[in-house]
XYZ file of C-alpha atoms in Angstrom:
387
model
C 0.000 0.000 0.000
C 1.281 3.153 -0.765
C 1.588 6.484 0.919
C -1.828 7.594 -0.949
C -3.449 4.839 -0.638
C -2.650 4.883 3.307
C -3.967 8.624 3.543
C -7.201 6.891 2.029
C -7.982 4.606 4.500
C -6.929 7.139 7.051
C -9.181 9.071 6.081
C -12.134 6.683 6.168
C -11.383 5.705 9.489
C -11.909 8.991 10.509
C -14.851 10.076 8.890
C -16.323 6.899 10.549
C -15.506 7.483 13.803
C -18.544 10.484 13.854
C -20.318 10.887 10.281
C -21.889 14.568 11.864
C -18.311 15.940 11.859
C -18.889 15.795 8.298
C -21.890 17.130 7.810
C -21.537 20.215 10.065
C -18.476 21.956 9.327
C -18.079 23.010 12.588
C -15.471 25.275 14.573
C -12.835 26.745 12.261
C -14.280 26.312 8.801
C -15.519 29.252 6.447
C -19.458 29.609 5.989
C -21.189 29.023 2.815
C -22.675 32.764 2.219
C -26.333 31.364 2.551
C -26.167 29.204 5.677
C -25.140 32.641 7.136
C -29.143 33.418 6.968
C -29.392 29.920 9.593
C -26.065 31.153 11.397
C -26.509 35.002 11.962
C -30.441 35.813 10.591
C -30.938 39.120 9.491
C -27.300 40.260 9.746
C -25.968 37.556 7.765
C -28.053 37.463 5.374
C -26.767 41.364 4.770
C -23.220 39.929 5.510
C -23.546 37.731 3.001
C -25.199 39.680 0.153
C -22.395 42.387 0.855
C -19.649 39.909 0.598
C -20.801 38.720 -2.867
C -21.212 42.103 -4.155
C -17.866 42.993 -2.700
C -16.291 39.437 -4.201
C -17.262 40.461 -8.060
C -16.500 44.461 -7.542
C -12.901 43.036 -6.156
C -12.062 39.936 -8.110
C -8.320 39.840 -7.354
C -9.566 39.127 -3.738
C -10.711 35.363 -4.737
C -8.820 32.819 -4.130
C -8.911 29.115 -4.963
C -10.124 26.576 -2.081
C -7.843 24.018 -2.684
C -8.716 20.328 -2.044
C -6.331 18.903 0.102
C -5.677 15.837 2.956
C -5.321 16.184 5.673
C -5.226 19.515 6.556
C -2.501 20.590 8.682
C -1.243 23.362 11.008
C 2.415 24.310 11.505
C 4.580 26.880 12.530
C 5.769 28.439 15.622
C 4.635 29.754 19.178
C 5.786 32.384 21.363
C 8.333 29.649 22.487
C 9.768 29.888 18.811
C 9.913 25.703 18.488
C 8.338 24.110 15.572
C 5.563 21.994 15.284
C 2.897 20.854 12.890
C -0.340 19.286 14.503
C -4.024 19.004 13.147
C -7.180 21.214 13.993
C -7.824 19.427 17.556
C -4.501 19.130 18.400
C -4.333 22.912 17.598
C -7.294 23.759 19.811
C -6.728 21.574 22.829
C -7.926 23.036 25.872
C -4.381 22.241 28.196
C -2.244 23.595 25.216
C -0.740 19.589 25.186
C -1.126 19.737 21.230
C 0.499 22.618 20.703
C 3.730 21.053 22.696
C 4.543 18.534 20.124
C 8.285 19.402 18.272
C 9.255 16.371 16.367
C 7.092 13.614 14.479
C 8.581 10.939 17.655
C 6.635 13.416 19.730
C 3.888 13.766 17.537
C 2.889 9.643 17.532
C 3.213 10.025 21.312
C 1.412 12.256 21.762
C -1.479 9.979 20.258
C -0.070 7.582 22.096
C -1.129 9.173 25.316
C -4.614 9.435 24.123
C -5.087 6.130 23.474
C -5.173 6.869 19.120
C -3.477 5.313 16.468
C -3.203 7.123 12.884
C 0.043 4.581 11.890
C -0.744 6.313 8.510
C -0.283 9.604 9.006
C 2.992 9.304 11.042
C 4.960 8.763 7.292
C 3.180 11.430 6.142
C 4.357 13.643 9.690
C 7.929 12.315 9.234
C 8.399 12.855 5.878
C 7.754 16.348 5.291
C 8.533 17.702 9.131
C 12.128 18.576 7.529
C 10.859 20.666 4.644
C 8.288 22.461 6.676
C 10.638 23.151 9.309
C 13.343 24.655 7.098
C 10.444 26.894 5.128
C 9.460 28.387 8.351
C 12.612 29.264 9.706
C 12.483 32.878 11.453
C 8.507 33.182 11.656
C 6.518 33.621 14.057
C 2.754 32.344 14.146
C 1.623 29.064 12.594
C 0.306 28.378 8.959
C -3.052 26.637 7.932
C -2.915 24.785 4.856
C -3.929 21.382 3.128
C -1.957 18.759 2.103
C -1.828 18.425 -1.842
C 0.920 15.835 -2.746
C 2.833 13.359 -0.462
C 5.106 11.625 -3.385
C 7.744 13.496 -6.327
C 4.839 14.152 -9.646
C 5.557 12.708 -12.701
C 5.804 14.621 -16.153
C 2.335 13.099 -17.726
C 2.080 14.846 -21.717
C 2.951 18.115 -19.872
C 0.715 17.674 -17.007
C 1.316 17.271 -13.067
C -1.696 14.930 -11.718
C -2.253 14.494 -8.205
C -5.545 13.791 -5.720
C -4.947 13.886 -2.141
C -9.500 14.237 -1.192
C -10.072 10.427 -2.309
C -13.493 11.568 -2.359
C -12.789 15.390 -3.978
C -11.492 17.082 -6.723
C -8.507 15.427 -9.032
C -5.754 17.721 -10.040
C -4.108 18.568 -13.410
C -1.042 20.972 -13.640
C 0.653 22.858 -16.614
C 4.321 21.577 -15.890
C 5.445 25.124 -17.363
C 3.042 26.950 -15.570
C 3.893 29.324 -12.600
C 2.934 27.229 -9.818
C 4.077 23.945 -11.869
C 7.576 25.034 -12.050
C 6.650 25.650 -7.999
C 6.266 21.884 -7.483
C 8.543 20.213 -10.109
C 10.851 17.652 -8.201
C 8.935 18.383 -4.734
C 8.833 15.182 -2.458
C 5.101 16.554 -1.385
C 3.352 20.226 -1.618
C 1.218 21.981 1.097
C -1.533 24.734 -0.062
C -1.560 27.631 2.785
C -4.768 29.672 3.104
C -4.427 31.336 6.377
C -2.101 32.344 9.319
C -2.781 31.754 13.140
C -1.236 34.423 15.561
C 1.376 32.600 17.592
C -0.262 33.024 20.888
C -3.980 32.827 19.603
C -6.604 31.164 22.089
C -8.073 29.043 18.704
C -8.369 28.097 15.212
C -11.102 31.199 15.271
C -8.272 33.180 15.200
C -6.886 32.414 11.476
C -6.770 34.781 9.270
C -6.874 35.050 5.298
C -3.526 34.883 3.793
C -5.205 36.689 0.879
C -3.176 34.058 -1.646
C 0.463 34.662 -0.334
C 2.701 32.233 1.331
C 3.111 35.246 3.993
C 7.106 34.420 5.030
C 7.638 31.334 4.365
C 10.051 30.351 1.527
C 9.993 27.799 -0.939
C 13.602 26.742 -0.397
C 12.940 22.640 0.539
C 11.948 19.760 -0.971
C 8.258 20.807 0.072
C 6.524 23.142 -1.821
C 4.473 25.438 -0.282
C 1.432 26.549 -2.881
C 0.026 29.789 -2.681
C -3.376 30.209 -3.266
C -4.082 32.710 -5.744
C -6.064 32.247 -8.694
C -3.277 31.763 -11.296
C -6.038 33.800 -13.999
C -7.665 36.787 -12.301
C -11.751 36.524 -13.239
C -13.649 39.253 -14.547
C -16.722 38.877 -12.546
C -20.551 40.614 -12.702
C -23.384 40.704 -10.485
C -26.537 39.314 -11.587
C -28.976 42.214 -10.473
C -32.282 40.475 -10.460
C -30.574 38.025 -8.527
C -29.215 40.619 -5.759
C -32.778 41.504 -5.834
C -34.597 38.904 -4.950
C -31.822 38.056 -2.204
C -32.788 41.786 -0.898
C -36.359 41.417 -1.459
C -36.395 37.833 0.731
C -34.818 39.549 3.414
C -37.133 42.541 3.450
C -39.890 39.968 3.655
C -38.923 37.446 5.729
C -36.158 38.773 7.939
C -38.117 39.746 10.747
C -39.584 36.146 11.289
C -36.471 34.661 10.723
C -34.867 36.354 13.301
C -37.508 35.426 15.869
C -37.344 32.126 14.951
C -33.705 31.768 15.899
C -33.377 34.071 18.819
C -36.755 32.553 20.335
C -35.739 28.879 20.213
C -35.695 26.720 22.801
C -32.073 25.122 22.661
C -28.864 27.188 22.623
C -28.389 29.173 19.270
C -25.524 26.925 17.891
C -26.986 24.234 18.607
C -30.894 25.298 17.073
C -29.289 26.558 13.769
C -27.774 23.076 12.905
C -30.892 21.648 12.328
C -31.019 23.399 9.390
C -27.142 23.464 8.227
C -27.335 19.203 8.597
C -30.691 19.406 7.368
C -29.721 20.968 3.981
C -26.175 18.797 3.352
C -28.445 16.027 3.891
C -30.711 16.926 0.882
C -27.596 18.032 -1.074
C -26.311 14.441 -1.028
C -29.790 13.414 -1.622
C -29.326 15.468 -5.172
C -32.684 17.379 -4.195
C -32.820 21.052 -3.301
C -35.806 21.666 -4.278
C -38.929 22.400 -2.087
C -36.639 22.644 1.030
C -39.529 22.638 3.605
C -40.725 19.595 2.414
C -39.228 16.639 4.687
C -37.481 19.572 7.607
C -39.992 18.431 10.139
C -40.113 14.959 9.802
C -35.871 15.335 9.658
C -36.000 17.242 13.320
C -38.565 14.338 14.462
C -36.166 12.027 13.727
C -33.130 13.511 15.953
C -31.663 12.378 18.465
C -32.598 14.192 21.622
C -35.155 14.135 24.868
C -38.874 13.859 24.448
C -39.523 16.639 26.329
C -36.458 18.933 24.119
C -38.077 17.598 20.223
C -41.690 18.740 21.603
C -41.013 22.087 22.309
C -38.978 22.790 19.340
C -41.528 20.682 17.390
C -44.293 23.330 18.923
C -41.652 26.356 18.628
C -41.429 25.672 14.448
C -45.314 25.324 14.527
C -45.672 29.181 15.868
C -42.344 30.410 13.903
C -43.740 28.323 10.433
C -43.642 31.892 8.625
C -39.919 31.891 9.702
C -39.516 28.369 8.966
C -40.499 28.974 5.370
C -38.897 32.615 4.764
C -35.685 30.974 6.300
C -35.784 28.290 3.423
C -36.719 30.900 1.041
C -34.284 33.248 1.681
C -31.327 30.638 1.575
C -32.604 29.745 -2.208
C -32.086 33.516 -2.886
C -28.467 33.400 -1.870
C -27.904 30.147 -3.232
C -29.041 31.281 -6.409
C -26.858 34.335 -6.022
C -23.945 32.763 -4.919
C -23.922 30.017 -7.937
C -24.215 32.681 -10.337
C -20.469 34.123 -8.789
C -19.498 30.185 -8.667
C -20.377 29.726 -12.499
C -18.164 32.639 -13.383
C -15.714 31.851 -11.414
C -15.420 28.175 -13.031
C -15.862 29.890 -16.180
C -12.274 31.949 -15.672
C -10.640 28.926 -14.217
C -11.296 26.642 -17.755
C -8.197 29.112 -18.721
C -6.233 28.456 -15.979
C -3.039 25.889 -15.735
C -4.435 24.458 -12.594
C -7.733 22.426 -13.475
C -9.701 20.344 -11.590
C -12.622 17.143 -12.231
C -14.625 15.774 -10.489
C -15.473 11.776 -10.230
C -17.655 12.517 -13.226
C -15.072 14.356 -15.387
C -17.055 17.960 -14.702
C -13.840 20.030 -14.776
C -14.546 22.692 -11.822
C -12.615 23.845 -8.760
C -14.071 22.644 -4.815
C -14.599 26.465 -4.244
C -13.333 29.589 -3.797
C -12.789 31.784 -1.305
C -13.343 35.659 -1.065
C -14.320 37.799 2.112
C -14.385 35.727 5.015
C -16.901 33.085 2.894
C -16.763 30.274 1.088
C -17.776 29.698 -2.791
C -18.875 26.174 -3.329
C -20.814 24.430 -5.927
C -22.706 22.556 -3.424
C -24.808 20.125 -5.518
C -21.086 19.515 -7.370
C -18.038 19.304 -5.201
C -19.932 19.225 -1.420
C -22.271 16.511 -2.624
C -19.734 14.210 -3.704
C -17.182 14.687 -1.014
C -20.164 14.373 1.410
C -21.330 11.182 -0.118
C -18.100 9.628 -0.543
C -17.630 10.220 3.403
C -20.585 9.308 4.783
């Protein structure tokens, strides 16, 4: 089996250790513009027709979302010693994750937790060296995905690589800009955003705005900006920015009293709907959202006594049930018709991307603070395949 392959079956393993994890993009990921209408009611919704508008009138602020595994955090803390370590290990209450300055340390400090990821410690020992040497002199610790864990061969001119075995595969003009970047690399890491060095969380990353900020490409690792290598020329479908606007005019109010009145914690209300909808998207079926939510929250786990009252709270709030549903179709719809453009300018680019199916299209994008995915594309099949 090799090192691929291994990555593959790690990743499995963990996906079915708690499917949800999956399905809820939890603590630390961007927001898809219209689950900010579930997330933040009225304000979001403004948030996120802002940030669209703001994403076509600025183009050279997109970036690409690159599809990578795993993803990986590494750098250095006020203590100046490296260390690479996933999300959790990142965020770890005691700090004990953070402590971890060598790939012996790194399998024990599984070790003490009672985990095995054999296949990932290759993976951690391979390109510790190259990681180490890019960061030297920084301060603060880089977030970025994992694109390539073996030297790419010359294929007709191309560079192909998958590291998602359920996402996007990966062609590469060998004379392009960033394939001249990764010619005779032993693996390649895509960096989207820096963590201060004494920051509390993974909230605290910030957009590296498609720089490598200052690291240097001078090891046998590349690191992979991400910058679109083609700069789109983007424009905003106005009837579509209208009904967006004319949703939330309509339906804000009673969305907002939906989610501030509910009877469970905010967070922990709003993800009925955020699982609710990736469920339908890997059912293939958007359409006539409201159709199937209730018998979906009936079928939660939770008390009796909790699924009655929220039961009875969606029964007053049905208004805001519906206008929420309604008014994440108008930002869907706006958001696609950004994604389609943007897919449109990548076809040009050196860096191209399929899907199982052959669609050539990116996993997303990334511009102010959100995320630009082709849900019923890339999300459905990556969300399928992990299930």
């Amino acid at each position: 089996m090799n090192l691929s392959e291994s990555l593959a079956l790690l990743k499995s393993r963990l996906d079915n250790i708690d499917q949800e994890v999956v399905v809820t993009e939890g603590k630390g990921h961007l927001d898809h513009p219209e689950d900010l209408v579930f997330l933040e009611d009225e304000s979001g919704v403004r948030r996120a027709i802002d940030a669209m508008v703001a994403t076509v009138n600025n183009p050279n602020t997109v970036t690409i979302k690159w599809d990578g595994y795993p993803a990986l955090i590494f750098g250095r803390g006020p203590d100046g010693k490296f260390s690479i370590m996933d999300k959790h290990m990142f965020n770890k209450k005691d700090g004990s994750g953070r402590k971890v300055y060598s790939p012996q340390e790194f399998v024990a400090y599984d070790n003490a937790r009672g985990v095995n990821r054999g296949e990932l410690y290759d993976l951690i020992n391979t390109i510790w060296p190259g990681l180490e040497k890019a960061d030297r002199g920084s301060n603060g610790f880089y977030w970025g995905d994992l694109l390539f864990s073996n030297p790419l061969n010359d294929s007709n001119g191309l560079y192909k690589f998958k590291a998602n075995p359920n996402g996007i595969a990966y062609t590469v003009d060998t004379g392009s800009e960033v394939g001249k970047l990764i010619a005779g690399k032993n693996a390649g890491i895509a960096v989207h955003q820096i963590i201060p060095a004494n920051a509390e969380s993974t909230d605290d990353a910030v957009t590296l705005n498609g720089t490598i900020g200052n690291l240097q490409n001078n090891s046998d690792v590349a690191i992979v900006p991400s910058k679109m290598p083609v700069a789109p020329k983007l424009k905003v479908n106005n009837q579509l920015k209208t009904e967006a606007e004319q949703a939330l005019s309509k339906y804000g109010n009673l969305v907002a009293d939906l989610m501030n009145t509910a009877p469970q914690a905010r967070n922990t209300f709003n993800q009925l709907f955020t699982v609710y909808i990736n469920k339908r998207i890997v059912s293939g079926n958007l359409s006539h959202l409201i159709d199937g939510f209730i018998d979906f929250v009936q079928s939660r786990p939770m008390s009796d006594k909790m699924k009655a009252k929220i039961l009875e709270h969606l029964e007053v709030n049905k208004e805001g049930v519906v206008g929420a549903f309604k008014i994440w179709v108008a930002l869907y719809n706006l958001k696609m018709d950004v994604v389609k453009q943007l897919d449109k300018a990548a076809e040009s680019s050196p860096v191209k991307g399929y899907l199982q199916d052959g669609t050539q299209t990116q996993e997303g994008f990334v511009a102010n603070g959100l995320k630009f995915v082709d849900r019923m594309g890339f999300s459905r099949q990556n969300l399928a395949g992990t299930r």
